[in-house]
mmCIF file with all atom_site columns, C-alpha atoms in Angstrom:
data_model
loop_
_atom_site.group_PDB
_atom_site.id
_atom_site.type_symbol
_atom_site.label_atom_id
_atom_site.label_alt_id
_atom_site.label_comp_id
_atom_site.label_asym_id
_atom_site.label_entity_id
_atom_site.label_seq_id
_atom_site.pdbx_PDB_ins_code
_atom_site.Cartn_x
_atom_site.Cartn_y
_atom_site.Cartn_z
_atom_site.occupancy
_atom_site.B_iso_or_equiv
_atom_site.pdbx_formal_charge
_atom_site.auth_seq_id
_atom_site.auth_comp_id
_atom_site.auth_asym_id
_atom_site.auth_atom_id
_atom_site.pdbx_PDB_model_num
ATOM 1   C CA . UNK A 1 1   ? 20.148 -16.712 9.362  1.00 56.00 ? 134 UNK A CA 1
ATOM 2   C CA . UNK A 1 2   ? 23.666 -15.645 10.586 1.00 71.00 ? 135 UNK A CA 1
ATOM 3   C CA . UNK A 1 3   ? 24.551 -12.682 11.831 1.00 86.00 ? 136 UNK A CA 1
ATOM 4   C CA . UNK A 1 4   ? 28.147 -12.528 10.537 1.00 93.00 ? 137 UNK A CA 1
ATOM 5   C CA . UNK A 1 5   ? 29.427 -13.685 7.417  1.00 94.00 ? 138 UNK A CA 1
ATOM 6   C CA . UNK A 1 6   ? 33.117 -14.476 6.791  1.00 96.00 ? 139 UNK A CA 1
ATOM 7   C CA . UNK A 1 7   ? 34.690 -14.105 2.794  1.00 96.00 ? 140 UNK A CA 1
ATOM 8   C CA . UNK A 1 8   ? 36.391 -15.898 1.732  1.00 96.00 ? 141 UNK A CA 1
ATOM 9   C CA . UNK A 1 9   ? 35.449 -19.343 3.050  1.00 94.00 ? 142 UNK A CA 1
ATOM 10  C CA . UNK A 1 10  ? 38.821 -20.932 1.773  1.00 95.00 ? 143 UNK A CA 1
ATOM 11  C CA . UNK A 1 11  ? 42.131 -18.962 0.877  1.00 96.00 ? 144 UNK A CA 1
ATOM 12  C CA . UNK A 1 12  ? 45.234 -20.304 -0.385 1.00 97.00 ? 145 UNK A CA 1
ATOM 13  C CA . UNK A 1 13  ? 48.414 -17.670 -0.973 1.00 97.00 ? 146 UNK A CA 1
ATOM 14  C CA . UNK A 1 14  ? 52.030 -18.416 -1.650 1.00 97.00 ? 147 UNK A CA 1
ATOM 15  C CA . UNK A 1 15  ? 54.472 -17.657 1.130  1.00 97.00 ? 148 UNK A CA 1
ATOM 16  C CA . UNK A 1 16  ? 54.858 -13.787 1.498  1.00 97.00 ? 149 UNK A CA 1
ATOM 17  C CA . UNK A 1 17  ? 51.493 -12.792 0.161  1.00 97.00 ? 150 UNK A CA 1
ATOM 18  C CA . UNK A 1 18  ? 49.767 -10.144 1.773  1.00 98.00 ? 151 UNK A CA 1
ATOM 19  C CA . UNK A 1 19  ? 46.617 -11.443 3.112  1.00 98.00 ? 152 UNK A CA 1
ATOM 20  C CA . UNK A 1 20  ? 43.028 -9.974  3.519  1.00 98.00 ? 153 UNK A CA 1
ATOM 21  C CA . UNK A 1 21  ? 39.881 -11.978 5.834  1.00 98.00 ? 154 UNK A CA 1
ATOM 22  C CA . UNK A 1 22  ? 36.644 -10.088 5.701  1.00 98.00 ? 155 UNK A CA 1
ATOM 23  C CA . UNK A 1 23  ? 33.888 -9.993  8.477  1.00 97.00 ? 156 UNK A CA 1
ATOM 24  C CA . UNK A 1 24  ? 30.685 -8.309  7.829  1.00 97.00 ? 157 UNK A CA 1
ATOM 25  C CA . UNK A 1 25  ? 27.702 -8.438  10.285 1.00 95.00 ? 158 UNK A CA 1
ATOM 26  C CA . UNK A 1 26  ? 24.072 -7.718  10.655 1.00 91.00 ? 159 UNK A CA 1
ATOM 27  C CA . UNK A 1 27  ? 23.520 -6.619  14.655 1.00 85.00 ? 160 UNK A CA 1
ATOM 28  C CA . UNK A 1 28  ? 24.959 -3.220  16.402 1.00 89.00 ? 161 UNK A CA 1
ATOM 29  C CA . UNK A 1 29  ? 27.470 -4.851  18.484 1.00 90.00 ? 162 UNK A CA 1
ATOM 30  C CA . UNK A 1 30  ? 29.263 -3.721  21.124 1.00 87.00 ? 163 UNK A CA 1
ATOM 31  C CA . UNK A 1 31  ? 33.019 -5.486  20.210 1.00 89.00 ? 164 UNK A CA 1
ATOM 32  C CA . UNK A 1 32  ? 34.332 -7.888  17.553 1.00 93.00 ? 165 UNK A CA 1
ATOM 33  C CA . UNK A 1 33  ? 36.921 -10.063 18.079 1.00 93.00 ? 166 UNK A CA 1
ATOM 34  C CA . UNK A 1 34  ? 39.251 -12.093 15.839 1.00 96.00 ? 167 UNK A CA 1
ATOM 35  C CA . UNK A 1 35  ? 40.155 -15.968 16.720 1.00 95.00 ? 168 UNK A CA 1
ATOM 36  C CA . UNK A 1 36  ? 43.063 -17.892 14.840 1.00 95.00 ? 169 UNK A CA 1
ATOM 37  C CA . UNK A 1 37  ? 42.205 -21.763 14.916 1.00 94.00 ? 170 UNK A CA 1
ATOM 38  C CA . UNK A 1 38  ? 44.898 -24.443 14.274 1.00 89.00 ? 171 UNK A CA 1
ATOM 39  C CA . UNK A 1 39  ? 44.378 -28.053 12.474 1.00 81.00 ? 172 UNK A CA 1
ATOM 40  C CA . UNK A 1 40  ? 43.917 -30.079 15.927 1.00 76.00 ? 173 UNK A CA 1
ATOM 41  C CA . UNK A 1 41  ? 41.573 -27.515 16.912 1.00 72.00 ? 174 UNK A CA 1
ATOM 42  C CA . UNK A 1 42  ? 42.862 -25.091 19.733 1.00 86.00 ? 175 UNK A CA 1
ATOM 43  C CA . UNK A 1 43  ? 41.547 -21.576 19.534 1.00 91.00 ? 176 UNK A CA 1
ATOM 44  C CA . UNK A 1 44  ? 43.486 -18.831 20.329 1.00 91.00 ? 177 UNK A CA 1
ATOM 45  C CA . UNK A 1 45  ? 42.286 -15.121 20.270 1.00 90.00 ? 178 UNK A CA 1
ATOM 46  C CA . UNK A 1 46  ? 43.839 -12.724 18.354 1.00 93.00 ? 179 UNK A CA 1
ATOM 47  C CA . UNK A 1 47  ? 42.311 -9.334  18.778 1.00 90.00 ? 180 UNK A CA 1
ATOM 48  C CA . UNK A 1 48  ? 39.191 -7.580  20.691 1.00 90.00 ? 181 UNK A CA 1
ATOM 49  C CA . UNK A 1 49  ? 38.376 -4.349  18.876 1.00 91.00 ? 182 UNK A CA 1
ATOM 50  C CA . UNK A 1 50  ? 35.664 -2.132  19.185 1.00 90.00 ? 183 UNK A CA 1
ATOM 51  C CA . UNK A 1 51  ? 36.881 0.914   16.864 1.00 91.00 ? 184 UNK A CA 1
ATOM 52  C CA . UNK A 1 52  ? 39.574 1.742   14.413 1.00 93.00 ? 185 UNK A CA 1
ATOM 53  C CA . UNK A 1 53  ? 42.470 -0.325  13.984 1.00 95.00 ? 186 UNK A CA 1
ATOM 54  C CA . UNK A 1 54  ? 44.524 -2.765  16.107 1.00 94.00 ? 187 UNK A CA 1
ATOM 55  C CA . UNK A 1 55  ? 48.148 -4.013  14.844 1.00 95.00 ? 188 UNK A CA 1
ATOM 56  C CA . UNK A 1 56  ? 50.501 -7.435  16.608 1.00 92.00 ? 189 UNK A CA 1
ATOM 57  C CA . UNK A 1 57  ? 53.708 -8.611  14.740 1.00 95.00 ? 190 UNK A CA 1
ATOM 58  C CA . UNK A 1 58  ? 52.122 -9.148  10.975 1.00 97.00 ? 191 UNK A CA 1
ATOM 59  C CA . UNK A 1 59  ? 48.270 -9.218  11.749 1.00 96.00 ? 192 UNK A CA 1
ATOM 60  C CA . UNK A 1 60  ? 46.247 -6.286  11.205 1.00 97.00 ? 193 UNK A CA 1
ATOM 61  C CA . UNK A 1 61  ? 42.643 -5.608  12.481 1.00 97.00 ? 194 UNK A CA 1
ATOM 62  C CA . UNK A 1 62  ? 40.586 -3.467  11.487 1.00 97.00 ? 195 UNK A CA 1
ATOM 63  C CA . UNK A 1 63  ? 36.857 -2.016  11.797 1.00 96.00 ? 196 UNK A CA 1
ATOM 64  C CA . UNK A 1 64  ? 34.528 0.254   10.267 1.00 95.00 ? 197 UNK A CA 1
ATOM 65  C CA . UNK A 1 65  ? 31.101 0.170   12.604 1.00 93.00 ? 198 UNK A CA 1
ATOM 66  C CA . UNK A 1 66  ? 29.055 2.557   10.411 1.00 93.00 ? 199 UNK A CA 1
ATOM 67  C CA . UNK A 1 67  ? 29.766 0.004   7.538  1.00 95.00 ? 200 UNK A CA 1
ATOM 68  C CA . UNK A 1 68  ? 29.221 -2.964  10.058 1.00 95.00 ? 201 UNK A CA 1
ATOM 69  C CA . UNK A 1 69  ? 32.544 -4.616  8.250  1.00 96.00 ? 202 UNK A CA 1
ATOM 70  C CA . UNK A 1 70  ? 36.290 -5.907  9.933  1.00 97.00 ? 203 UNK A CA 1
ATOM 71  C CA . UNK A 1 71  ? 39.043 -7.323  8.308  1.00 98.00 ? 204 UNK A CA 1
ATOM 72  C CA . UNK A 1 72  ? 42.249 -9.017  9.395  1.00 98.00 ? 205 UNK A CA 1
ATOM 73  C CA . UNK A 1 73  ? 45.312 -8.793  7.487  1.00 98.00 ? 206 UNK A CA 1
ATOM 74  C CA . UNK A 1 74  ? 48.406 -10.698 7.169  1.00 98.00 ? 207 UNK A CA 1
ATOM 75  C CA . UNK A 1 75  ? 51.384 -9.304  5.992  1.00 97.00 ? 208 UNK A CA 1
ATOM 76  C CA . UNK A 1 76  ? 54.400 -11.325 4.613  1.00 96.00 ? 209 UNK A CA 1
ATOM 77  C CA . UNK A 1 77  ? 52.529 -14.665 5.209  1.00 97.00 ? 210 UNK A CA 1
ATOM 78  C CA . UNK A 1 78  ? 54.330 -17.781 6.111  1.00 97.00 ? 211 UNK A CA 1
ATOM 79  C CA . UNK A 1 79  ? 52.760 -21.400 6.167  1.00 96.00 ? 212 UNK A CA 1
ATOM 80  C CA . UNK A 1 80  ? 52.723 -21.290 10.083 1.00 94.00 ? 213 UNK A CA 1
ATOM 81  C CA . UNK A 1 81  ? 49.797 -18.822 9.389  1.00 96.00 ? 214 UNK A CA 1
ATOM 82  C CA . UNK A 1 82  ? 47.539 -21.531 8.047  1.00 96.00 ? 215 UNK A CA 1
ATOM 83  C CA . UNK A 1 83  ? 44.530 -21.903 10.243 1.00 96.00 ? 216 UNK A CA 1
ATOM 84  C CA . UNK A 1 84  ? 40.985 -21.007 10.373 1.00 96.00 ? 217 UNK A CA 1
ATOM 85  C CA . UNK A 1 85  ? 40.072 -17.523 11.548 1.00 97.00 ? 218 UNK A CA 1
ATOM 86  C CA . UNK A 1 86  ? 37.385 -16.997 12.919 1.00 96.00 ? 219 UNK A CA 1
ATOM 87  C CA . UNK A 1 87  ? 34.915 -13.396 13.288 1.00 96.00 ? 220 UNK A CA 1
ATOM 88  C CA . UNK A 1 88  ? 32.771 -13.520 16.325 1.00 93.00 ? 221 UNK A CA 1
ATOM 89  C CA . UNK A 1 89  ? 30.292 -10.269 17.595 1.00 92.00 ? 222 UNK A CA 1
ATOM 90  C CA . UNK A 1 90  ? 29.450 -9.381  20.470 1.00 87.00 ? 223 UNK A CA 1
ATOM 91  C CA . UNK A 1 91  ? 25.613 -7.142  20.802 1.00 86.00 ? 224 UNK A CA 1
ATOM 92  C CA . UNK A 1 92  ? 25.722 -4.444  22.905 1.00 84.00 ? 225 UNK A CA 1
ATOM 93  C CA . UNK A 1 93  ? 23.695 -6.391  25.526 1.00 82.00 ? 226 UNK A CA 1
ATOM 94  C CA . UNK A 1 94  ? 23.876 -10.359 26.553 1.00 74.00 ? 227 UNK A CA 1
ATOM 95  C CA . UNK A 1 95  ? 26.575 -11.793 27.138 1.00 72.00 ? 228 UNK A CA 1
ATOM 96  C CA . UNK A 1 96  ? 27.079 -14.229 24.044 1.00 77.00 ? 229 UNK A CA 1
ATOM 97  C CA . UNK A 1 97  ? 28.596 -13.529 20.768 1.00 84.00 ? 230 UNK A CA 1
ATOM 98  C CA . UNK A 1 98  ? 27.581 -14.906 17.476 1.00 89.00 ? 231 UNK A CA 1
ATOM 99  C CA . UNK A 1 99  ? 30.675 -16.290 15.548 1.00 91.00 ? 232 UNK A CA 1
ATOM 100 C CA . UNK A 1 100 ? 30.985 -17.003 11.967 1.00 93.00 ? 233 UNK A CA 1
ATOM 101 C CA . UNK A 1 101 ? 31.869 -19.901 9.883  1.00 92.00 ? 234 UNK A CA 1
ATOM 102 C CA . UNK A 1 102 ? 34.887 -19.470 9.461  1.00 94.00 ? 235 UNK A CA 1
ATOM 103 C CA . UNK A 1 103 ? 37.617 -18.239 6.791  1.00 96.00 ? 236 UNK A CA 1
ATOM 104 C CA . UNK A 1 104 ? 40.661 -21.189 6.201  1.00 95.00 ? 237 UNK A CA 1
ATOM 105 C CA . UNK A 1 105 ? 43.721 -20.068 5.157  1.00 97.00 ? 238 UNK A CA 1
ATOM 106 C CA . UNK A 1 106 ? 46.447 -22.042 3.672  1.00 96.00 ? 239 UNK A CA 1
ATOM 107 C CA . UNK A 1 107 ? 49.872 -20.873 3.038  1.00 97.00 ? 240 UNK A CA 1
ATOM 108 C CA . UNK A 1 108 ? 51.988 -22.874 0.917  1.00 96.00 ? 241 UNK A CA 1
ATOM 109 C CA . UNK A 1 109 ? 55.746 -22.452 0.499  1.00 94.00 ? 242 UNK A CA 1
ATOM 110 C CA . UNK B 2 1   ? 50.298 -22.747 33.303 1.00 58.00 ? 29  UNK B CA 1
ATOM 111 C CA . UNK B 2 2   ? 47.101 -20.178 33.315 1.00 67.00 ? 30  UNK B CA 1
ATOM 112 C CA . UNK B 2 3   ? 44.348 -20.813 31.161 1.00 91.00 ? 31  UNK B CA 1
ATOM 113 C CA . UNK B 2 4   ? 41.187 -23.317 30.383 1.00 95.00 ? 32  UNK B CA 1
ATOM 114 C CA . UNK B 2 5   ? 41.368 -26.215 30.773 1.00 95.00 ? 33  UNK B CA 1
ATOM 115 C CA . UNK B 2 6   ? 39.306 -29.323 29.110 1.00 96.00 ? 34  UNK B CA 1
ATOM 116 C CA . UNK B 2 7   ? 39.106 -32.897 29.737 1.00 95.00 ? 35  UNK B CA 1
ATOM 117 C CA . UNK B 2 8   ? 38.455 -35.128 28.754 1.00 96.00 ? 36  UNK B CA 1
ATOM 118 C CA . UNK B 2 9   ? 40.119 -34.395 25.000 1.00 93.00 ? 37  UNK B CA 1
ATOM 119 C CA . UNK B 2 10  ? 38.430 -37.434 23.277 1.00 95.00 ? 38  UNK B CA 1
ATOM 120 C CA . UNK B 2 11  ? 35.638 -39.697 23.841 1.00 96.00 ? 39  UNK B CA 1
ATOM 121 C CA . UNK B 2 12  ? 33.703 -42.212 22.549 1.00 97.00 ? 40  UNK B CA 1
ATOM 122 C CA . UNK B 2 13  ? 30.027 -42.945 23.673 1.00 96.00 ? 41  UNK B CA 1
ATOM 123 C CA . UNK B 2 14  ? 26.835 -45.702 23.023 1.00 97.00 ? 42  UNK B CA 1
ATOM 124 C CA . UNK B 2 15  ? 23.390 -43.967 22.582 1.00 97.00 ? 43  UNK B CA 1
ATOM 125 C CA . UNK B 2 16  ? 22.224 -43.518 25.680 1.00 97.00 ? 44  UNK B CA 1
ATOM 126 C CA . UNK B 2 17  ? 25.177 -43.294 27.925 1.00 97.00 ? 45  UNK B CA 1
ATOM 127 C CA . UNK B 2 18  ? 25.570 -39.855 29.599 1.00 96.00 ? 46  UNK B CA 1
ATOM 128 C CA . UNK B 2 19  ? 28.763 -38.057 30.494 1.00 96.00 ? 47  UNK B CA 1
ATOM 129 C CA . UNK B 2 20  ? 30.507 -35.530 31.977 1.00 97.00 ? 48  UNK B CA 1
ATOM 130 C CA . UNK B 2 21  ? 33.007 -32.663 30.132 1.00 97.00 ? 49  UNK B CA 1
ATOM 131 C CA . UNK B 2 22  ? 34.777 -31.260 33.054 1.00 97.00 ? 50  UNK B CA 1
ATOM 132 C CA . UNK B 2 23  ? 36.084 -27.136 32.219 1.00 97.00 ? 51  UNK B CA 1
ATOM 133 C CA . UNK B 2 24  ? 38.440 -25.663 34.885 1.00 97.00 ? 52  UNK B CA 1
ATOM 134 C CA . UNK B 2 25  ? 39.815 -22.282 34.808 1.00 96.00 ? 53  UNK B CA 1
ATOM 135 C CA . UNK B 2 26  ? 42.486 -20.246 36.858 1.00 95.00 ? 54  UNK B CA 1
ATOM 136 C CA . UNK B 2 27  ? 42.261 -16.701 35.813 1.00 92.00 ? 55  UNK B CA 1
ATOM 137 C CA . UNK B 2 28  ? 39.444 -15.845 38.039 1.00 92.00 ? 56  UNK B CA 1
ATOM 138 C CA . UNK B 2 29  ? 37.051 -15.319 35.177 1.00 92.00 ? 57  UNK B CA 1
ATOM 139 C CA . UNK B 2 30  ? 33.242 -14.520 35.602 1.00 93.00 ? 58  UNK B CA 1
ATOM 140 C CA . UNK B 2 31  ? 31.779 -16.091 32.746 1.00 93.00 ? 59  UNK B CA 1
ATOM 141 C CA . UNK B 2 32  ? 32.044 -19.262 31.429 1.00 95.00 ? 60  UNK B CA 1
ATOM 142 C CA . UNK B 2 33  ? 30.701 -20.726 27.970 1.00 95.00 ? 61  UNK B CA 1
ATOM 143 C CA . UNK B 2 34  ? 29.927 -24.243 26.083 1.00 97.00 ? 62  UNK B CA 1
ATOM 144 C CA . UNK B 2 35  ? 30.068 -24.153 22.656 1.00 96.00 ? 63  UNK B CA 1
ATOM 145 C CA . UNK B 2 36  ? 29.920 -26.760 19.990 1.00 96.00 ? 64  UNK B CA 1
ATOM 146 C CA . UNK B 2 37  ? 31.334 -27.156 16.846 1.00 94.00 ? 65  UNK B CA 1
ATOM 147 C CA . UNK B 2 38  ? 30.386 -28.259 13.533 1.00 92.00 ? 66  UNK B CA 1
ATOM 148 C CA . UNK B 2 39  ? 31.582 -28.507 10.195 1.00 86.00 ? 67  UNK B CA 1
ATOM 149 C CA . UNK B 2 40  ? 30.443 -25.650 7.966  1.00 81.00 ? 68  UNK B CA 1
ATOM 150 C CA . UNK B 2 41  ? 28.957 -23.847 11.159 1.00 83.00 ? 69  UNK B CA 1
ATOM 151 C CA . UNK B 2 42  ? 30.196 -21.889 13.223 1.00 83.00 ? 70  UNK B CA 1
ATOM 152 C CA . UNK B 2 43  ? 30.365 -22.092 17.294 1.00 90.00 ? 71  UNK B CA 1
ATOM 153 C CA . UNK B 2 44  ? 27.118 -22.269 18.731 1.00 93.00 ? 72  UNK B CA 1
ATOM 154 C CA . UNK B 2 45  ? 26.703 -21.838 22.019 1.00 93.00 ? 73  UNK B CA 1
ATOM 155 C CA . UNK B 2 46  ? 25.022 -24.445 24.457 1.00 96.00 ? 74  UNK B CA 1
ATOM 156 C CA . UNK B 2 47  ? 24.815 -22.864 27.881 1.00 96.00 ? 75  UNK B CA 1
ATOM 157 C CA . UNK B 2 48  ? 26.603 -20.482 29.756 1.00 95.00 ? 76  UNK B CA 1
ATOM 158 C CA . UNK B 2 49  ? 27.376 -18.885 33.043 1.00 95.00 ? 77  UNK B CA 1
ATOM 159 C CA . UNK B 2 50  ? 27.894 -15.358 34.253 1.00 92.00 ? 78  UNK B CA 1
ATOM 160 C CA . UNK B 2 51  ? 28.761 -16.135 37.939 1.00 93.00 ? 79  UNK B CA 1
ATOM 161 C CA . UNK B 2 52  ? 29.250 -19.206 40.578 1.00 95.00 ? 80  UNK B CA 1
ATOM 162 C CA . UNK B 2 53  ? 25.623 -20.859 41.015 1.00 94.00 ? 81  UNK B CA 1
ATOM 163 C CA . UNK B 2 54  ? 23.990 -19.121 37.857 1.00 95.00 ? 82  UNK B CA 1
ATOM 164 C CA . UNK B 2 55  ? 23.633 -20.960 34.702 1.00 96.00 ? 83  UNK B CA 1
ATOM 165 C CA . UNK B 2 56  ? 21.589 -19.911 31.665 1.00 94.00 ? 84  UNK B CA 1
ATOM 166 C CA . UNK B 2 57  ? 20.629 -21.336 27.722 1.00 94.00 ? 85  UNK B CA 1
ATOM 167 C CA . UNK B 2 58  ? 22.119 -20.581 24.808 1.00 92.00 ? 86  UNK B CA 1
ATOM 168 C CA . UNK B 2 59  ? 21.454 -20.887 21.410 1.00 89.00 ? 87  UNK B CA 1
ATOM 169 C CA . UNK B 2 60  ? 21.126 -25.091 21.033 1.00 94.00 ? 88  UNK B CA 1
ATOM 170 C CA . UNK B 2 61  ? 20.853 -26.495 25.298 1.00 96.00 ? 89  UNK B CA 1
ATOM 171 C CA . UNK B 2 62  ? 18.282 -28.960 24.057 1.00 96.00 ? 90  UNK B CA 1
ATOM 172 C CA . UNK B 2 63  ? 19.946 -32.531 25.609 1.00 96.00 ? 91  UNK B CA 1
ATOM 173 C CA . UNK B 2 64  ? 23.065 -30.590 27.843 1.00 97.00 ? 92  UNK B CA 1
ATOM 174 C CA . UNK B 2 65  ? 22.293 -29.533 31.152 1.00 97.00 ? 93  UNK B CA 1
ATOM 175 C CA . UNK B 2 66  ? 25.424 -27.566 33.391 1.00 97.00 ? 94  UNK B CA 1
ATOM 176 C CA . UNK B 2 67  ? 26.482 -26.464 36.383 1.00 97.00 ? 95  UNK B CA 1
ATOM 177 C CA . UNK B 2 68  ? 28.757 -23.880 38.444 1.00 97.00 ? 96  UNK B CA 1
ATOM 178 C CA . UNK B 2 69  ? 29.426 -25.060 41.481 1.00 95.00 ? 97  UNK B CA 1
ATOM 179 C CA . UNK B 2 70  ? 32.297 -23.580 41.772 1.00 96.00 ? 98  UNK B CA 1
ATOM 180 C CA . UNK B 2 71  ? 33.490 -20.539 40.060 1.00 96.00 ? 99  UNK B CA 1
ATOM 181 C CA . UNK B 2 72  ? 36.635 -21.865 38.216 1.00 97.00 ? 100 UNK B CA 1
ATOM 182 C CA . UNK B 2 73  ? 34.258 -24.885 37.674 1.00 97.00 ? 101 UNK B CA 1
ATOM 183 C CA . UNK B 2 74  ? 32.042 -25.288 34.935 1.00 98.00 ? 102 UNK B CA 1
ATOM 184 C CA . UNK B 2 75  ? 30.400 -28.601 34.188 1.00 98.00 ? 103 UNK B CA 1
ATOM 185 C CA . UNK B 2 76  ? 28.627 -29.954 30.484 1.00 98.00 ? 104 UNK B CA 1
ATOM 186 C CA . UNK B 2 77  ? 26.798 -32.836 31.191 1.00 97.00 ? 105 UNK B CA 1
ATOM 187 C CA . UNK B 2 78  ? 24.520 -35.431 28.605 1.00 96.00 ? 106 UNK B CA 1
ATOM 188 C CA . UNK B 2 79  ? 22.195 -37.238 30.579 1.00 92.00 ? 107 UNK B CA 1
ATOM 189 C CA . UNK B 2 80  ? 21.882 -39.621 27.523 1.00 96.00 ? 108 UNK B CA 1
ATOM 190 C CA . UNK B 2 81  ? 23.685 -39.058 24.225 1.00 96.00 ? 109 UNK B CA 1
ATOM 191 C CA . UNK B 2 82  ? 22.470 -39.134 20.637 1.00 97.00 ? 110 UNK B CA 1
ATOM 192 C CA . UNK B 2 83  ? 24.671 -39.115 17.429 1.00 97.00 ? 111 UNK B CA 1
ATOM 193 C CA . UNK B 2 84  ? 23.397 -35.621 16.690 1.00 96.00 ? 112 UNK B CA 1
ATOM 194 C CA . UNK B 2 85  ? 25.700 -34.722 19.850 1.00 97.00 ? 113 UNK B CA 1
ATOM 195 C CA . UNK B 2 86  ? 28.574 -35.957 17.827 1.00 97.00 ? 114 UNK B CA 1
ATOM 196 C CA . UNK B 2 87  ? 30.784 -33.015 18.081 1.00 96.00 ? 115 UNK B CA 1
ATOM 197 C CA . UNK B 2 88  ? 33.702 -30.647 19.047 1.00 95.00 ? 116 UNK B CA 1
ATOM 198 C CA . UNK B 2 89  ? 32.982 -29.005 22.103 1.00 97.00 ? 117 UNK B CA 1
ATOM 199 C CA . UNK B 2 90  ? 34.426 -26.228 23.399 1.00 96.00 ? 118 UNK B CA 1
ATOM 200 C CA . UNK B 2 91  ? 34.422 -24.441 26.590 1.00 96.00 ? 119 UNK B CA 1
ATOM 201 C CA . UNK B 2 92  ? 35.677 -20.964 27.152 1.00 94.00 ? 120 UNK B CA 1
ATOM 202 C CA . UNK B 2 93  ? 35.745 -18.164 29.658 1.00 94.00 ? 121 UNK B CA 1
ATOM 203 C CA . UNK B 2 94  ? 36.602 -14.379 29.846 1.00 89.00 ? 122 UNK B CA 1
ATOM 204 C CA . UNK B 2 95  ? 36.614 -11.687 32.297 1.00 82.00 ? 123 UNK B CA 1
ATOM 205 C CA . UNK B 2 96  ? 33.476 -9.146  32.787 1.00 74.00 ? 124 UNK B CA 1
ATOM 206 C CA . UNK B 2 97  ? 33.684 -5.235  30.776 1.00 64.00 ? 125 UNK B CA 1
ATOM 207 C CA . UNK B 2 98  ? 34.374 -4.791  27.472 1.00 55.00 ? 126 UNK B CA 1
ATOM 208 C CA . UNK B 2 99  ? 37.781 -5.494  26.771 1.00 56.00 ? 127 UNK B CA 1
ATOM 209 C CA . UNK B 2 100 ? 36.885 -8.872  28.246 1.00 61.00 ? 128 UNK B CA 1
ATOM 210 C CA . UNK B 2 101 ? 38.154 -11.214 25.195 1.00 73.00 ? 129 UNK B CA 1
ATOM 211 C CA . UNK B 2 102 ? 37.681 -15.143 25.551 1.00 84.00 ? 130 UNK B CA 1
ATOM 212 C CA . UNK B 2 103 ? 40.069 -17.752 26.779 1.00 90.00 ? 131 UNK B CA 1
ATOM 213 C CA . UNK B 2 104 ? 39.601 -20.993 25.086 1.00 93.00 ? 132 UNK B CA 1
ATOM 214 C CA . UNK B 2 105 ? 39.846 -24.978 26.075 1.00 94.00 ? 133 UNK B CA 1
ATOM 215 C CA . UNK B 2 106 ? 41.697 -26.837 23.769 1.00 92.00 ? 134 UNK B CA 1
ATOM 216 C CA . UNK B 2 107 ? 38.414 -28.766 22.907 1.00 94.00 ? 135 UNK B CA 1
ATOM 217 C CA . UNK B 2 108 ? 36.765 -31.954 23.533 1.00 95.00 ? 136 UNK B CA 1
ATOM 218 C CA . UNK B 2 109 ? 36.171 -34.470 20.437 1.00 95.00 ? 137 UNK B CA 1
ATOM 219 C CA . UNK B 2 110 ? 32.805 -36.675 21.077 1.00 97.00 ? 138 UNK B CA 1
ATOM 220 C CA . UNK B 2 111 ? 31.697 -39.122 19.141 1.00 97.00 ? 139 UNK B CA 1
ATOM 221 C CA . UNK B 2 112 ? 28.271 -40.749 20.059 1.00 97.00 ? 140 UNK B CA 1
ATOM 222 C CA . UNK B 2 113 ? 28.079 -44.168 17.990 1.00 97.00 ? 141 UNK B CA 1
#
């Protein structure tokens, strides 16, 4: 079982493309965050949201919590945006979160 | 520079050797985290910390033990190592209340031939 699922698991766009990751998760959860994960593998997060909508430079987080679903946009894409994002959840007790699998983008000139 | 920090990056062990992944961190953070990685799974976390001196399992601590010694300290250790332990290994940390996000290592490659 896995408490969040990621779509799509690959993504390819052209340079420019407006880009849309999808997170949906089973468990009431207190936060969600969004990590961005480069080839060579360092993780870097991105955004910690709990409600509504958070916006830096060209990403774009959102949440709905009734519909248990988050997405991350990407305007204007540019190849430097190819990574692996990552969804993760946080329940509203513990002090773990459950990530998902994954979504890898690549952005091709 | 402020953040998590992982070594070794890469290593190569025999079955049966045991090691130690060493995390440091300088932000003052409560709660540290090991997590592995897999392909085609996601993180999964191996044991974790919410304080110096307190340690507790995650969700796969089977053949890892830790320790917190020290609060910016927080150490992964395989007392002997199996190729199923063949993995990326993360650590991360991140600060207590809810806007607490995580700070990540840069990762540790392990191969266990």
């Amino acid at each position: 079982k896995n408490e969040v699922e990621q779509s799509p698991q690959n993504l390819t766009a052209q340079e420019g493309e407006f880009i849309t990751i999808n997170c949906s998760y089973s468990v009431g959860i207190s936060a969600l965050h969004w990590l961005q994960q480069h080839p060579g593998g360092g993780i870097v997060s991105l955004f910690m949201l709990s409600s509504g909508k958070k916006k830096h430079g060209r990403l774009i987080a959102t949440i709905n919590i009734q519909e248990k679903h988050s997405s991350l946009h990407i305007t204007a894409s540019h190849p430097r945006d190819s990574a692996v994002y990552i969804c993760a959840v946080r329940p509203p007790t513990g002090n773990q979160f459950y990530f998902g699998t994954g979504t890898s983008l690549t952005v091709i000139p | 520079n402020a953040g998590v920090t992982q070594t070794p990056k890469f290593r190569v062990l025999k079955t049966g050797q045991s090691m130690t992944l060493l995390c440091a961190q300088d932000m003052n953070h409560e709660y540290m985290y090991w997590y592995r990685q897999d392909p085609g799974m996601g993180l999964r976390l191996i044991h974790y910390s919410v304080g110096e001196g307190t340690t507790a399992k995650g969700e796969v601590p089977d053949g890892y033990n830790v320790s917190r010694l020290k609060k910016q300290n927080f150490l992964l250790g395989l007392e002997s190592a199996a190729p199923s332990q063949t993995s990326v290994y993360f650590c991360a940390s991140r600060t207590t209340g809810g806007a607490g996000g995580y700070t990540f290592g840069s990762g540790t490659r392990l191969t266990v031939v």
